[in-house]
Structures are given as C-alpha cells and as structure tokens.
Tab-separated table of C-alpha atoms in Angstrom:
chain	number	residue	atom	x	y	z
M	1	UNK	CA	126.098	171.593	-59.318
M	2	UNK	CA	128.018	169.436	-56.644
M	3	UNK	CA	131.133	170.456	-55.767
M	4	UNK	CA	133.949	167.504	-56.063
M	5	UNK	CA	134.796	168.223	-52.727
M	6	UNK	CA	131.303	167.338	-51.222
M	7	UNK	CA	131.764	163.536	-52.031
M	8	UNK	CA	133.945	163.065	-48.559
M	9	UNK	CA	135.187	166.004	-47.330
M	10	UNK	CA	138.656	166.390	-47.785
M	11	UNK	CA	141.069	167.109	-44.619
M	12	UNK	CA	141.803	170.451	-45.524
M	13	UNK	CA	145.796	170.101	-45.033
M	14	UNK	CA	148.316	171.020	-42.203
M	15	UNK	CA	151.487	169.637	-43.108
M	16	UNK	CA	154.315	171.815	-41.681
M	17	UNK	CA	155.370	174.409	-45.182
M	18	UNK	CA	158.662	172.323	-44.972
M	19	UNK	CA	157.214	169.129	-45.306
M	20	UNK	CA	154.492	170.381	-47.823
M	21	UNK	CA	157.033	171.734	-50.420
M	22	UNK	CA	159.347	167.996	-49.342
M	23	UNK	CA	155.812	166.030	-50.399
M	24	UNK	CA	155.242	168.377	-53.363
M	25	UNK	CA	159.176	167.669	-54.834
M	26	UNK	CA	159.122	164.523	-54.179
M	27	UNK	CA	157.234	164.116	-57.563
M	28	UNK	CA	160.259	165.936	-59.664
M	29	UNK	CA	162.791	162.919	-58.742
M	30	UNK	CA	160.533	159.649	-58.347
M	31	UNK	CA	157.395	158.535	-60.823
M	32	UNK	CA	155.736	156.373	-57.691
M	33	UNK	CA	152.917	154.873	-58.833
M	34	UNK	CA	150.943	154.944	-55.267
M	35	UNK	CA	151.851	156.480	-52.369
M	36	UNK	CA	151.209	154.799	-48.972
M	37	UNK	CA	151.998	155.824	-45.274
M	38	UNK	CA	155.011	153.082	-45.755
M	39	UNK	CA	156.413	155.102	-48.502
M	40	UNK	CA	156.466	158.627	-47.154
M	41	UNK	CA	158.084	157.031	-43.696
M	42	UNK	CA	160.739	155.105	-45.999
M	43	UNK	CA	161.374	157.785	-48.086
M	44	UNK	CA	161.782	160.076	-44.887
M	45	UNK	CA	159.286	162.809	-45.549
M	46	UNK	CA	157.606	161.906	-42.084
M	47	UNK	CA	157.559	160.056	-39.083
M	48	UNK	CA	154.657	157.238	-38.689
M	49	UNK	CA	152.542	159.412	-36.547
M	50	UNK	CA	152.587	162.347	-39.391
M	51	UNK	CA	152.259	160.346	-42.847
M	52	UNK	CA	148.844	161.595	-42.909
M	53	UNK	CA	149.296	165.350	-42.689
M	54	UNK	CA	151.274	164.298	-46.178
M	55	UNK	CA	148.560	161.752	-47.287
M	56	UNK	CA	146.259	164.455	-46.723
M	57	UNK	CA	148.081	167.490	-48.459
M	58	UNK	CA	148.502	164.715	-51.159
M	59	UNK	CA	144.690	163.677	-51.997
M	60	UNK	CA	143.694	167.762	-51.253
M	61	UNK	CA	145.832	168.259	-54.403
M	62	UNK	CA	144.527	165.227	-55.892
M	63	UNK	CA	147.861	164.097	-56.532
M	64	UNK	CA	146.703	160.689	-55.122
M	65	UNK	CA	143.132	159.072	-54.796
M	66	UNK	CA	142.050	158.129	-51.667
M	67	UNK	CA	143.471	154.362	-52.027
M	68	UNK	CA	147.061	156.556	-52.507
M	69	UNK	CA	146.827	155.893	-56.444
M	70	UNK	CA	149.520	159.071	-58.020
M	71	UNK	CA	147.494	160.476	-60.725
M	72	UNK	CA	150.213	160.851	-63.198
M	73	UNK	CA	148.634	164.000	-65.454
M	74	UNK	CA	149.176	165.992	-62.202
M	75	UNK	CA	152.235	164.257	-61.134
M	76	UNK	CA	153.588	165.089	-64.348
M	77	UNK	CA	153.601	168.357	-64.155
M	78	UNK	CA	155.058	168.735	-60.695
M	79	UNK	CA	158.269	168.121	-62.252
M	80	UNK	CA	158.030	171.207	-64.545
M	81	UNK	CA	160.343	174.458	-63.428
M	82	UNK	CA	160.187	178.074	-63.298
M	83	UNK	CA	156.796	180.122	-64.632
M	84	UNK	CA	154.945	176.646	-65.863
M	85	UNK	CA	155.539	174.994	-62.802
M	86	UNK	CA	154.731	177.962	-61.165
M	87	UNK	CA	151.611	178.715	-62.931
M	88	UNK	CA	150.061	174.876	-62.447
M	89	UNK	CA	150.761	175.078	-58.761
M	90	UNK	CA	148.497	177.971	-58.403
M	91	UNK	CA	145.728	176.875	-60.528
M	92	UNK	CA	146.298	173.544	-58.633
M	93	UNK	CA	146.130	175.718	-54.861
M	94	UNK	CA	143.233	178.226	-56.087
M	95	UNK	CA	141.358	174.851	-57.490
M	96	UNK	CA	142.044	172.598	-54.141
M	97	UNK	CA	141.294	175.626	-51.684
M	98	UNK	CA	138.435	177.102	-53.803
M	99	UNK	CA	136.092	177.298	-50.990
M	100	UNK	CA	138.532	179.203	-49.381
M	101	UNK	CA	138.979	181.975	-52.352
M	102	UNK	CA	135.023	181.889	-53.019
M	103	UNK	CA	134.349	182.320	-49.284
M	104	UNK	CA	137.084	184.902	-48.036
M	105	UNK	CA	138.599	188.101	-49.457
M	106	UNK	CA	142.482	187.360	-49.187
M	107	UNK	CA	143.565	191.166	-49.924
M	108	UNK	CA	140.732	192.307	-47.273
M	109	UNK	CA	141.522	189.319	-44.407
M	110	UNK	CA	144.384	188.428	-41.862
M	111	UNK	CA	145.658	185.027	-40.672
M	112	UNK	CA	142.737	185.061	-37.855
M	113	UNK	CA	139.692	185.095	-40.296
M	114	UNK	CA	141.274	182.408	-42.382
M	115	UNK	CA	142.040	180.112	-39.188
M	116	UNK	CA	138.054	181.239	-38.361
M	117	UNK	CA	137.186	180.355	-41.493
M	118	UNK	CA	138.847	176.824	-41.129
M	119	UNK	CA	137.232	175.869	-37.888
M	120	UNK	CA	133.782	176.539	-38.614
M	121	UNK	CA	133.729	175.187	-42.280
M	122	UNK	CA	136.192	172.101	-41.979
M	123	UNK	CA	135.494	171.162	-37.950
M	124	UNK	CA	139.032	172.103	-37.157
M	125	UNK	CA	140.500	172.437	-33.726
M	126	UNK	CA	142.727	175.869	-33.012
M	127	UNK	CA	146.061	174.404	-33.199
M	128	UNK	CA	145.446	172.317	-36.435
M	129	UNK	CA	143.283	175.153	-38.109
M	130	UNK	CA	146.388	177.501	-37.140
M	131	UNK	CA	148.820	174.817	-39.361
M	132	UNK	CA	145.992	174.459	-42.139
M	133	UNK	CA	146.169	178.508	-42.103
M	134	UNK	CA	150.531	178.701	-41.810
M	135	UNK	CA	150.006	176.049	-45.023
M	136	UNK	CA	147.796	178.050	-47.080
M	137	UNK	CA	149.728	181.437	-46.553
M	138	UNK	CA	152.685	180.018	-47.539
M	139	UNK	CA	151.212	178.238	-50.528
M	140	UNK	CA	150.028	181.700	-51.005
M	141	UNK	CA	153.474	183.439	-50.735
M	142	UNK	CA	155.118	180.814	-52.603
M	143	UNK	CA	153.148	181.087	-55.683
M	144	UNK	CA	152.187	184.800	-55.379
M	145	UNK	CA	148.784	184.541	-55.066
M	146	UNK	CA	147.649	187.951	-54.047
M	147	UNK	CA	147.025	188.231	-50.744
M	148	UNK	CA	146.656	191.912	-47.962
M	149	UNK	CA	149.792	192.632	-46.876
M	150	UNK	CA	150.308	191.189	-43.465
C-alpha cells in the first residue's frame, strides 16, 4: 500500500515551536478558507522570507492542500480545548510524522538520531534538520507523546 506521503514528499516542517503553536491557533479565532503566503505575512505569523516554514507545517498537518485550500474537518477541530483538543493533535502529529514513529524508537533515541534520521530520509541540511528535530520534540512534549527522557 502507498503511503499518502509518497505522492510529493512533504517538507517535513521547521517552523520555530513559537511560530508552530502561532500557525496551529490561528485556526481557534479565524475560519480562513485558504491560506496563502499573503495571509500568514498580513496576519503577522511570519515575515515574507519564512511563510513557507508555516505553509509547510500547514500542508504536513494537512490542514491545507497544496494550493493552501483549509480543510475544514481538521480545521474544525483545532479550535477544540483541553483533553479533545489534546487528543486530535496527537493522532494528528503521530499520523503526519508516522515515518518518524515507524522508523525510530522515541523512548530508546536522543535529539541526534532524530536530526540523523531527518537528513538521510527527507534530504535535510544540519541546521534545518536540527529545527525539523526542535519542532518534533516539542510537538512531542506538548502533547505528551512518550518520548526517553532527555
């Protein structure tokens, strides 16, 4: 079975944590419809040069299609609180970075092996795979996805 994934690969994301959780509420006070570079600069979430790090986190949620279409199931539900909004953001993170969970053993690896893991399987420079791991950590923290102690 193809993975979704496979069609294009996704960016994997490497939006600071700051403006990752900024994208991610964004949802709870506006319904946009599609979200474009223009958008996320007028709406201050980003400068020009960075609207794609949020594009990015954006479609590797599917929260948008490529074209920047919101897909409003998901969307939705970002504006839920406490345990259910809780629980949908980490079936959301374990479904976006499954290749991630099926590949690695988060309660046997450190910040290193995921950044590894990032630049061999997503083509990543060191700096960006180093964001792309800061991201995912956090996402992990946030959520309490279980993780080794680090």
């Amino acid at each position: 079975m193809m993975k979704i994934q496979e069609e294009k690969k996704l960016r994997i994301p490497y939006a600071s944590p700051g403006l990752a959780g900024q994208a991610i509420d964004l949802f709870r006070r506006m319904s946009p419809l599609k979200i474009t570079s223009k958008f996320i600069v007028d709406n201050g979430l980003a400068t020009i040069p960075n609207a794609f790090k949020i594009m990015d986190l954006l479609m590797w949620f599917r929260i948008i299609d490529r074209e920047g279409n919101v897909n409003n199931e998901i969307a939705r539900k970002l504006k839920l609180v406490g345990k259910d909004k809780d629980d949908f953001m980490r079936e959301t993170i374990k479904k976006s970075y499954a290749e991630l969970f099926n590949s690695l053993d988060l309660k046997q690896v450190d910040r290193n092996d995921i950044q590894n893991f990032i630049v061999n399987h997503y083509g990543f420079g060191q700096a960006q795979a180093k964001y792309a791991a800061i991201l995912f950590l956090n996402f992990c923290q946030t959520y309490e996805i279980e993780m080794a102690e680090e």
